[in-house]
Tab-separated table of C-alpha atoms and ligand atoms in Angstrom:
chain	number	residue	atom	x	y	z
A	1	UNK	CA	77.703	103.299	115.384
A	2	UNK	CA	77.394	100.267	113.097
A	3	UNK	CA	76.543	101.200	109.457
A	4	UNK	CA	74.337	98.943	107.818
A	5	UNK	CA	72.513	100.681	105.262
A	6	UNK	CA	71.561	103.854	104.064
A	7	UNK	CA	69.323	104.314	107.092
A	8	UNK	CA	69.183	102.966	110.320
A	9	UNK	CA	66.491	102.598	113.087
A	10	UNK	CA	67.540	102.642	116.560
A	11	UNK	CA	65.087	101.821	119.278
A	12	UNK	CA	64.706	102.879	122.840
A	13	UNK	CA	66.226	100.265	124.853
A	14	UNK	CA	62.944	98.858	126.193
A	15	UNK	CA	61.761	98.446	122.868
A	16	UNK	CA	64.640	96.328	120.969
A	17	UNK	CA	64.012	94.455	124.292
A	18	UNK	CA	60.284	93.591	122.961
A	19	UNK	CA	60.956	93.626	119.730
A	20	UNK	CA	63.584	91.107	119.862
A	21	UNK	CA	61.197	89.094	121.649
A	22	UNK	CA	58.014	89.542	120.128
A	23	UNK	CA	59.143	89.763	116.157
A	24	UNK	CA	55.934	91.482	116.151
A	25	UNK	CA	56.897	93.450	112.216
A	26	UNK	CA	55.301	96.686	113.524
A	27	UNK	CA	57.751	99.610	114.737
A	28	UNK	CA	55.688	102.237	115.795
A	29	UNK	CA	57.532	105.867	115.773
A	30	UNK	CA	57.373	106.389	119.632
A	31	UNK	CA	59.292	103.172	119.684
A	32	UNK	CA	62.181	105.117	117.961
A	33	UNK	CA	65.257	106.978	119.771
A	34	UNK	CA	66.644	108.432	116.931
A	35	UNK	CA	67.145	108.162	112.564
A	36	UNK	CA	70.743	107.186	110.926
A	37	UNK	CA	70.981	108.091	107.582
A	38	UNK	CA	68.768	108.964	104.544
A	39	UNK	CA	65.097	109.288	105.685
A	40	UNK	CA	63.228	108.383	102.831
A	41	UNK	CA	59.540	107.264	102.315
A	42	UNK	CA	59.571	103.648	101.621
A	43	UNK	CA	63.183	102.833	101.960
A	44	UNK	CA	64.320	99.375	103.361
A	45	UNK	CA	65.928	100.176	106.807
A	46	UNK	CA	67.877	98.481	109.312
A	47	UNK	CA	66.233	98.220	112.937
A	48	UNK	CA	68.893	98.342	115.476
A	49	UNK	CA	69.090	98.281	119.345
A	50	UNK	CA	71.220	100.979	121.065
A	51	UNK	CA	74.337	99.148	120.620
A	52	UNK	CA	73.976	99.339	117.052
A	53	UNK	CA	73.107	95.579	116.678
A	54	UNK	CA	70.784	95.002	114.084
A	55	UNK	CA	67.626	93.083	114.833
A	56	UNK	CA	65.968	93.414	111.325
A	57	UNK	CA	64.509	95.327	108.337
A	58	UNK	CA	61.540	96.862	107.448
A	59	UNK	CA	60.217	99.216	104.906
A	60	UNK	CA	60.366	102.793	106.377
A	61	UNK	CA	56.978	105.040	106.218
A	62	UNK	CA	56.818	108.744	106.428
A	63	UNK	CA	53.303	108.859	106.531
A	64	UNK	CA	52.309	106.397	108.993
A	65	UNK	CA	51.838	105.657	112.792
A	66	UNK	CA	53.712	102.586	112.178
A	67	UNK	CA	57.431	103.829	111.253
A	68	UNK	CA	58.469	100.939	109.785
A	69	UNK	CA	57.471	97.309	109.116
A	70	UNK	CA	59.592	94.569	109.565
A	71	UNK	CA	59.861	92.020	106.482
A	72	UNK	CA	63.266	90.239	107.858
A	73	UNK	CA	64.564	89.411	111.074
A	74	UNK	CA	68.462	88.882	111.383
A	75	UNK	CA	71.769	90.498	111.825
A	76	UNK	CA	72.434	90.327	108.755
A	77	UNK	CA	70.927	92.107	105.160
A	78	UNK	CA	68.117	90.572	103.616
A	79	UNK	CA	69.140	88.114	100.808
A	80	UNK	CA	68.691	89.255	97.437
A	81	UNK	CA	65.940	86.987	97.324
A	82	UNK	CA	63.952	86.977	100.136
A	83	UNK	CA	60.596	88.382	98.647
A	84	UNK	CA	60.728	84.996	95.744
A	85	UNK	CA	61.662	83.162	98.811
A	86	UNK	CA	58.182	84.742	100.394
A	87	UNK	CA	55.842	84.333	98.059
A	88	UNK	CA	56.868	80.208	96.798
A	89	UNK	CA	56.195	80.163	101.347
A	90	UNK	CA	53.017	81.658	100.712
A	91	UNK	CA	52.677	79.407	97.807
A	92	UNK	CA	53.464	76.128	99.598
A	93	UNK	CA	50.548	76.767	102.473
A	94	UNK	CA	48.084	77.348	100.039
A	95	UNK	CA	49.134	74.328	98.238
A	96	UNK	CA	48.603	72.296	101.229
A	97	UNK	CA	45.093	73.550	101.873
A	98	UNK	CA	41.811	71.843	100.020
A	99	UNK	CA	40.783	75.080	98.765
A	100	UNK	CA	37.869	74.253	96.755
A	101	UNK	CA	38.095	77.352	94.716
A	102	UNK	CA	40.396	78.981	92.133
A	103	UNK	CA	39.988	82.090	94.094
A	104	UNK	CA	41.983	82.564	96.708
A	105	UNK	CA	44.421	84.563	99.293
A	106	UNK	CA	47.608	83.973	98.081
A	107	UNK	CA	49.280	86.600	100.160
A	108	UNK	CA	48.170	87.444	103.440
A	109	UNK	CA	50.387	90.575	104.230
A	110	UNK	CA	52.191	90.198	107.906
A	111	UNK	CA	50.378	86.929	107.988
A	112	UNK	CA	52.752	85.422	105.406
A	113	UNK	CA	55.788	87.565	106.787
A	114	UNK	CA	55.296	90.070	103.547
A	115	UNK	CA	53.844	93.738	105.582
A	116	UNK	CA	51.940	95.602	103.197
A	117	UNK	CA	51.272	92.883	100.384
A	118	UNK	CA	48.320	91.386	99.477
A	119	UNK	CA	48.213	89.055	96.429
A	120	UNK	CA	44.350	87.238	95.405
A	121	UNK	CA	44.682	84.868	92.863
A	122	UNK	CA	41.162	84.905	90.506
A	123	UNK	CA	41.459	82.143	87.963
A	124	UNK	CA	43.834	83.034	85.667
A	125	UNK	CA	44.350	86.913	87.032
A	126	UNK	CA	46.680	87.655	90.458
A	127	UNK	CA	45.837	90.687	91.997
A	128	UNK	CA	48.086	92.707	93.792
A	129	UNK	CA	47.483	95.323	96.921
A	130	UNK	CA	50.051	96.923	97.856
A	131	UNK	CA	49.342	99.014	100.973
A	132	UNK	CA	52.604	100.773	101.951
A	133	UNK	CA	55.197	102.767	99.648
A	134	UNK	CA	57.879	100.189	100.175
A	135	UNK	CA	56.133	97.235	98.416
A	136	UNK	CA	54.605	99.191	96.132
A	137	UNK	CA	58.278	100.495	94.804
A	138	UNK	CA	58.514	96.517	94.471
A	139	UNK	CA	55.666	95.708	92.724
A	140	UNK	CA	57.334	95.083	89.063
A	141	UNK	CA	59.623	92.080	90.041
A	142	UNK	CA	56.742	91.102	92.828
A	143	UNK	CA	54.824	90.829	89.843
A	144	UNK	CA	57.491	88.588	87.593
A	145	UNK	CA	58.618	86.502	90.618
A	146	UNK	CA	54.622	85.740	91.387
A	147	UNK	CA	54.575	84.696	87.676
A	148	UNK	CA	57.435	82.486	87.454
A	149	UNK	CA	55.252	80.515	90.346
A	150	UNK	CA	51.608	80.790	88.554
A	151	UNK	CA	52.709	80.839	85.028
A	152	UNK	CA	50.223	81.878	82.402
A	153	UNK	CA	48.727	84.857	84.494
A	154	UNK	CA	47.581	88.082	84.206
A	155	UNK	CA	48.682	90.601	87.220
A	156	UNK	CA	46.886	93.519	88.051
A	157	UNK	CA	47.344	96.342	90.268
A	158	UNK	CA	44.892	97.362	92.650
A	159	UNK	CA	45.235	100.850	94.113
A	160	UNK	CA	44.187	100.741	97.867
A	161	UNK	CA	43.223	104.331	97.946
A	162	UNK	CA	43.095	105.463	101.937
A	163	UNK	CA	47.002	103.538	102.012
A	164	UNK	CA	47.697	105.618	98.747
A	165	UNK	CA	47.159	109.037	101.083
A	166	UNK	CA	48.735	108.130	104.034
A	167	UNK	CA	51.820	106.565	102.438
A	168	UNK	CA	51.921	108.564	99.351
A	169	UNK	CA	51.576	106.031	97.030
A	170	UNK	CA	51.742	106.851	93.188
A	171	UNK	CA	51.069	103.925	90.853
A	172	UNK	CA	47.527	103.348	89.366
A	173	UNK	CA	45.356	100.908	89.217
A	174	UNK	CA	45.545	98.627	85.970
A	175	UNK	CA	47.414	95.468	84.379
A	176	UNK	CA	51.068	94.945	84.891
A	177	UNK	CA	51.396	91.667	82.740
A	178	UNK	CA	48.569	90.754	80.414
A	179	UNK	CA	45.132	91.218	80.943
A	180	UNK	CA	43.872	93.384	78.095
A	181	UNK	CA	40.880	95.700	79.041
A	182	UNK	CA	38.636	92.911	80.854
A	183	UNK	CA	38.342	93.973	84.678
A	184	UNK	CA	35.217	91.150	85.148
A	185	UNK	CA	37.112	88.253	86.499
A	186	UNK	CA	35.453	84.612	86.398
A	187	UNK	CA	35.486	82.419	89.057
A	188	UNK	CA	34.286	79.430	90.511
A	189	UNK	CA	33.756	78.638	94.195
A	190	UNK	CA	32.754	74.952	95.194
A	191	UNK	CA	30.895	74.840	91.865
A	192	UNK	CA	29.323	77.698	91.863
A	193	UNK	CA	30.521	80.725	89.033
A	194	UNK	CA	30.849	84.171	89.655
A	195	UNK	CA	32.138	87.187	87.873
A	196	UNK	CA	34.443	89.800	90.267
A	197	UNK	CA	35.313	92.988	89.360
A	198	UNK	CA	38.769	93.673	90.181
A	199	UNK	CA	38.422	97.440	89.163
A	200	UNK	CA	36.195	98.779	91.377
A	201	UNK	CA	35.222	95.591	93.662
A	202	UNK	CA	35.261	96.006	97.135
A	203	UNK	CA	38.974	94.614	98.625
A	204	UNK	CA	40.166	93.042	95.591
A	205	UNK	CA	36.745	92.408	94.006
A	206	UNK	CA	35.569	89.752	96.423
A	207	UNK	CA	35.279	88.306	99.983
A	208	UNK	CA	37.669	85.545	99.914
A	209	UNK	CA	38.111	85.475	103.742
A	210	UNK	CA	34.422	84.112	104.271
A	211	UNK	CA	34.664	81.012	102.083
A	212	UNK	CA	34.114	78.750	104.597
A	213	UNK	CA	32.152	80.468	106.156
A	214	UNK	CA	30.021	80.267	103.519
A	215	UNK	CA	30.457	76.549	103.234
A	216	UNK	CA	29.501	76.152	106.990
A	217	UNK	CA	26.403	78.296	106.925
A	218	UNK	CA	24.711	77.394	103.427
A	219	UNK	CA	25.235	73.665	103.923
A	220	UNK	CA	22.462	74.970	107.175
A	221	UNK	CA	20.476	76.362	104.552
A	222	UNK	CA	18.254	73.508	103.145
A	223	UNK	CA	14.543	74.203	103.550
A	224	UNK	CA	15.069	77.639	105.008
A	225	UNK	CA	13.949	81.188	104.547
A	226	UNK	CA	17.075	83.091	104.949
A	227	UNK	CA	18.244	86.681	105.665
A	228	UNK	CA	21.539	88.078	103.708
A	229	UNK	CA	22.074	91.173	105.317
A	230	UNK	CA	24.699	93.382	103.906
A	231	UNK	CA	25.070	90.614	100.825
A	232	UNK	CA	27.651	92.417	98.675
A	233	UNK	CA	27.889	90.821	95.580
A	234	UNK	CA	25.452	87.556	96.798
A	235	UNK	CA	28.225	85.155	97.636
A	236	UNK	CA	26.143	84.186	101.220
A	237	UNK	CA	23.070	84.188	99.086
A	238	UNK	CA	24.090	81.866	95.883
A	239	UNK	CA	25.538	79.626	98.664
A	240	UNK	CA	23.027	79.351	100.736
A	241	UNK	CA	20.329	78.507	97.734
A	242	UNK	CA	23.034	76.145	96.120
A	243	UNK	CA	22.496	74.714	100.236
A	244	UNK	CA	18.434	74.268	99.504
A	245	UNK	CA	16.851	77.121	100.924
A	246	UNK	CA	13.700	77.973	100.265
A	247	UNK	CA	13.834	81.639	99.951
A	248	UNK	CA	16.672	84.021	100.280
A	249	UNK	CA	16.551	87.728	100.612
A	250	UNK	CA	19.557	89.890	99.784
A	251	UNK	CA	19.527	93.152	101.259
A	252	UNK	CA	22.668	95.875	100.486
A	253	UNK	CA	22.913	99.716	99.845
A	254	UNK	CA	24.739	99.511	96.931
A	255	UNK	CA	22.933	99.431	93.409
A	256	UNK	CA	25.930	97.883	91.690
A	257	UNK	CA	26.806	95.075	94.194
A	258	UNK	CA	23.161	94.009	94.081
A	259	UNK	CA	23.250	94.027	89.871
A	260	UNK	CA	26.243	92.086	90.298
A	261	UNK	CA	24.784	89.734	92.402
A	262	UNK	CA	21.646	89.304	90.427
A	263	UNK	CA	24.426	88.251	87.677
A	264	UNK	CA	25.738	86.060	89.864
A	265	UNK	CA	22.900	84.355	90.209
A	266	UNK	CA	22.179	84.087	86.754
A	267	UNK	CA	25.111	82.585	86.253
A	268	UNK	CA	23.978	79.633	88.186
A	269	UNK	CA	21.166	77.186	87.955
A	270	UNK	CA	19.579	76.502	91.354
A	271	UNK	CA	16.935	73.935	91.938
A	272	UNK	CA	13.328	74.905	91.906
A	273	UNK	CA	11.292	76.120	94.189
A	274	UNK	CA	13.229	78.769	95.897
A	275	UNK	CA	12.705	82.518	95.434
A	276	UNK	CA	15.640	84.815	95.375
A	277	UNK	CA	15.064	88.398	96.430
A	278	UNK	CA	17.572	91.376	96.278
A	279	UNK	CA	16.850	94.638	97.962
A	280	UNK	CA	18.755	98.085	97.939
A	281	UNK	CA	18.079	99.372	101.850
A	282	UNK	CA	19.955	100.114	105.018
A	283	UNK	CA	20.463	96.833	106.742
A	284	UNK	CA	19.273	98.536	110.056
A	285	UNK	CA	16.276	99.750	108.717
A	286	UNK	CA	15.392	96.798	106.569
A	287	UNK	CA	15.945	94.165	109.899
A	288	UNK	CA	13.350	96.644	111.793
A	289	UNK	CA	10.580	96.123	109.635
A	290	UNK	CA	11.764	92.644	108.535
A	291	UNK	CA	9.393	89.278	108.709
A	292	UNK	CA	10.312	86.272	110.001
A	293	UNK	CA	13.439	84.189	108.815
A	294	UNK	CA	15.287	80.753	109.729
A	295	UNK	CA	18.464	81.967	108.920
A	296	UNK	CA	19.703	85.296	109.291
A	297	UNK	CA	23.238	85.973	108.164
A	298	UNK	CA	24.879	89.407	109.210
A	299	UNK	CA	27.720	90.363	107.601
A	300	UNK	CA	27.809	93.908	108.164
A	301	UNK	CA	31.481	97.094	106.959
A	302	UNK	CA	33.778	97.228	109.773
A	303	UNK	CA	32.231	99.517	112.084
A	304	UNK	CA	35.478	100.006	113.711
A	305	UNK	CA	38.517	101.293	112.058
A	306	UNK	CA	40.224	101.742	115.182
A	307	UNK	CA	40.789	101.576	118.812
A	308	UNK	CA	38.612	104.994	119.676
A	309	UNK	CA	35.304	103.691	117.196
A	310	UNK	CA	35.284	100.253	119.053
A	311	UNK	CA	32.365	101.312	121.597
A	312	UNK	CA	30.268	102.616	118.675
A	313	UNK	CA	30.997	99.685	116.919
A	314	UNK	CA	29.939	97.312	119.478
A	315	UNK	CA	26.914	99.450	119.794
A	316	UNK	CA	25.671	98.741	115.920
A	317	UNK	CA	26.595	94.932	115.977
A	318	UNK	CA	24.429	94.796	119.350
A	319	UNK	CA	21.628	96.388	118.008
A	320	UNK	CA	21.617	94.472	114.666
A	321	UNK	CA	21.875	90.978	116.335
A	322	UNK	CA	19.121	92.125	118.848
A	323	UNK	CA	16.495	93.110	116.658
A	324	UNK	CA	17.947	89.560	114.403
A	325	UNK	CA	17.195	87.254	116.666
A	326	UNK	CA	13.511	88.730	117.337
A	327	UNK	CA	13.123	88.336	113.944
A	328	UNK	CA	14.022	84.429	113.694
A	329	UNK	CA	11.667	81.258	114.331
A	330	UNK	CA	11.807	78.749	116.610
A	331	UNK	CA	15.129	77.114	116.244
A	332	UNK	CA	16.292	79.689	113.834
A	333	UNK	CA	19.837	80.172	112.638
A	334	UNK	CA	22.035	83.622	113.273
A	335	UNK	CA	25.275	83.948	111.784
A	336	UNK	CA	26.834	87.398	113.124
A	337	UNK	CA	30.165	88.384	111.812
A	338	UNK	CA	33.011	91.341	112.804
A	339	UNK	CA	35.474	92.436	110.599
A	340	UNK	CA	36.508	95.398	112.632
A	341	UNK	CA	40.088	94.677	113.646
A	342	UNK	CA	39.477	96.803	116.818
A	343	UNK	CA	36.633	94.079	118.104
A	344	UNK	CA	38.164	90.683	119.433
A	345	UNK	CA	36.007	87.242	119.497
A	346	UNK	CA	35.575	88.204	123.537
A	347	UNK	CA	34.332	91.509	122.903
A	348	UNK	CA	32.140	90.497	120.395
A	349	UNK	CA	30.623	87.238	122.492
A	350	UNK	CA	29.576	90.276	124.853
A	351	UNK	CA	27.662	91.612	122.035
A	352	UNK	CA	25.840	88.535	121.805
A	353	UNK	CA	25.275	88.080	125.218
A	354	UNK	CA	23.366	91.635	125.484
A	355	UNK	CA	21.556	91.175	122.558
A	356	UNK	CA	19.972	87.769	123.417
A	357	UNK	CA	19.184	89.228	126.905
A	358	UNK	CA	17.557	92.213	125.068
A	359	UNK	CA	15.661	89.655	123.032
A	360	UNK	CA	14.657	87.568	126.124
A	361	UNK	CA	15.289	84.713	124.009
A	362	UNK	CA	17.997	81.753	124.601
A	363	UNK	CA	20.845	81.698	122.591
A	364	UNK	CA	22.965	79.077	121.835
A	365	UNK	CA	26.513	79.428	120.490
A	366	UNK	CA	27.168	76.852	118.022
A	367	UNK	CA	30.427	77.523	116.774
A	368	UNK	CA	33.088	80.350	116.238
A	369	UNK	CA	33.919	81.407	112.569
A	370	UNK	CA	36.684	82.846	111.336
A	371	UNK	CA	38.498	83.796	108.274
A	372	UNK	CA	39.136	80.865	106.041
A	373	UNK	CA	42.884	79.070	106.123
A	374	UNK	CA	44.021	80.711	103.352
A	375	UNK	CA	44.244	84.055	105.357
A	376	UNK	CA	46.546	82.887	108.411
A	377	UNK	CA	47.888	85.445	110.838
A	378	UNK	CA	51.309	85.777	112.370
A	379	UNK	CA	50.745	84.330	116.308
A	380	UNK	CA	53.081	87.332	116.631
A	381	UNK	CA	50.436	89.830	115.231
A	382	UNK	CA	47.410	89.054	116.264
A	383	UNK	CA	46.210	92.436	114.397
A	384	UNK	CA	46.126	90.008	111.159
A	385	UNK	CA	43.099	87.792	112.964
A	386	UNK	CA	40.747	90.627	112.269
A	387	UNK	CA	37.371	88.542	111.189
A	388	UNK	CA	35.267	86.706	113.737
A	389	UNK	CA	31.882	85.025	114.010
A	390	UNK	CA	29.255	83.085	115.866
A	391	UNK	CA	27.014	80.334	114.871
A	392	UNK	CA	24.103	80.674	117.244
A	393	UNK	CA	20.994	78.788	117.575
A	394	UNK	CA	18.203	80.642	118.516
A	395	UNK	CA	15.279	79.151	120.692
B	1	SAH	N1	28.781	89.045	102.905
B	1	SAH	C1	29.431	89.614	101.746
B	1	SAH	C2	30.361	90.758	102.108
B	1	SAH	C3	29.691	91.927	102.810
B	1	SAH	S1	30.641	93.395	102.759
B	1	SAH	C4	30.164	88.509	100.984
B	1	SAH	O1	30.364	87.409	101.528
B	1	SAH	O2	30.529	88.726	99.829
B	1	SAH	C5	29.573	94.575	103.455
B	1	SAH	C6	28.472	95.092	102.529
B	1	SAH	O3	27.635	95.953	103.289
B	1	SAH	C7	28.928	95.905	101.330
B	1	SAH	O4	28.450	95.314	100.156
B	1	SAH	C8	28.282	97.292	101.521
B	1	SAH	O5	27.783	97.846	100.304
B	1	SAH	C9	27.151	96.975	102.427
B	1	SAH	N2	26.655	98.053	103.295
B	1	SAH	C10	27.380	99.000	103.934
B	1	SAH	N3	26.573	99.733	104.738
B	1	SAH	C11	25.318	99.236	104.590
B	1	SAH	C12	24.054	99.560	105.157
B	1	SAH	N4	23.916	100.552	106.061
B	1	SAH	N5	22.992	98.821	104.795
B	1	SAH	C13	23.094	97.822	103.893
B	1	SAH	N6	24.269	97.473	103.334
B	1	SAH	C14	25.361	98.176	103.663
């Protein structure tokens, strides 16, 4: 057998086959006929066929279902820089998108050919995710390499905590390169400010994906009374105002995300009148006793974290965009989002189908949403298109 490094990965026959075709980055352990080598959590490891030929490397998990995730296709070893040579890539699509924001996905994981990485760029602070042992050994020089790119920054470290148990993970959370003790980040999204809290934030502190989503939806806002189910930290809600509407309600369990919102807000000056509303309840049982609305916007957890929870899942987004669209006027607005991984846009188009039957209203299906450009997804990992929507008009 070929030695390439200190441990190799040989696949079943059938799988180099796909693999070799596919370049899909995920090597799942079934896939695997047998270990060369030094098995060690988070090492960089050659992916062979049978013959020995090298199709690859990845970073090598213990912990995980997926064995091993791809990061460089080739015979040959990875050049010494091929992570700088990643992240000025990554760097180069986001420079060609109008992002009207300076917050924004730099890093997209297997969607900019970097598996367990996620870098969001706040302003003047990068924050890094790392969500598998092998970056996360990397995370120093990712750090200076990111900087020689975006000069001037702060970096911080986000602990993803579920990743931290399944791929034993050990650093904590904090700054890496400047920083200080400030974890309330300002931004500023198509004019309007807000402040994210990279500490303990949801994701990295904020929902960068639905940008234009937001864009789409609150420039349908003027004159409305709107619904911002789920609202987080009010992003939907300062967007849709900064739109014209007449009244938004922002409903969320959380107690912090709906301070932060309310700060959010403050932070902004809308034009008068419009009445802005935030509410701690379960979005279920708020949308059952809920008046009417022009524009309801449903933004709801996944539901789904995997395969097996998809039913359930489809279950909850059903009921909430049946009871919705009872609860909208005549020509009323209903933007439904997914961001369960495990439901596609077909599955979920279903969803909307049996709810407007269970309605008895017609539904129209304006237009699909999904994550904004700066979160593009490998065509060969279609895992990374994970957040769908529908624009629907509602009779
Ligand atoms: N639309 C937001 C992101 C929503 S994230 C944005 O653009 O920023 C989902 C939110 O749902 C979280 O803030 C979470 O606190 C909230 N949440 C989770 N379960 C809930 C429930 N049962 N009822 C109301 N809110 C809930």
């Amino acid at each position: 057998m070929v030695q390439h490094s200190p441990l190799n990965i040989i696949l079943h026959s059938e799988q180099a086959r796909i693999v070799r075709r596919s370049r899909h980055p995920w090597i799942f352990r079934s896939a695997i006929s047998a270990c060369e080598g030094a098995i060690e959590n988070g090492a960089q490891a050659a992916v062979c066929d049978g013959e020995g030929k090298r199709l690859g490397t990845g970073f090598y998990s213990t912990g995980s279902k997926i064995a091993c995730r791809v990061f460089f296709w080739g015979e040959g070893e990875p050049p010494a820089d091929w992570a700088a040579g990643r992240l000025a890539g990554a760097l180069a699509v986001r420079s060609a998108l109008a992002i009207d924001s300076d917050a924004y996905r730099l890093v997209n994981a297997e969607g900019d050919f970097f598996p367990g990485l996620v870098a969001d760029v706040y302003g003047g602070t990068i924050v890094l995710k790392p969500s598998i042992r092998g970056v996360e050994r990397l995370v120093n020089d990712l750090a200076g390499a990111i900087i020689s790119l975006l000069p001037g920054r702060a970096v911080y470290v986000k602990r993803d905590e579920k990743a931290s148990r399944v791929e034993s993970m050990e650093l904590p959370t904090g700054y890496l390169i400047g920083g200080g003790d400030d974890t309330a980040v300002p931004i500023m999204e198509r004019g309007l400010r807000y402040l994210v809290d990279i500490r303990e934030g949801q994701k990295t502190g904020f929902y960068l994906d639905q940008r234009e989503n937001r864009r789409i939806v609150g420039d349908l806002a003027g004159g409305r009374r709107v619904l911002n189910l789920f609202s987080y930290t009010g992003a939907f809600a300062l967007t849709a105002l900064r739109g014209g509407a007449r009244l938004v309600d922002s409903v969320d369990l959380s107690r912090k995300a709906l301070e932060e919102a309310q700060r959010n807000y403050s932070l902004n000056g809308f034009p008068e009148p419009h009445e802005a509303r935030w509410i701690r309840a379960d979005g279920f049982e708020f949308l059952d006793q809920a008046s009417e609305y022009d524009l309801i916007i449903l933004d709801p957890p996944p539901f789904a974290r995997s395969k097996g929870e998809a039913p359930g899942a489809l279950r909850g987004y059903r009921r909430l965009q049946s009871v919705a669209i009872r609860r909208l006027a005549h020509g009323g607005l209903l933007a439904a989002f997914s961001c369960s991984g495990a439901v596609d846009m077909a599955a979920f188009k279903q969803v909307l189908f049996e709810a407007a039957g269970e309605s008895g209203r017609p539904v129209r299906v304006l237009r699909e949403l999904h994550a904004a450009e700066d979160h593009p997804w490998s065509i060969a990992h279609r895992e990374g298109e994970y957040l769908k929507g529908l624009l629907a008009y509602v009779e």
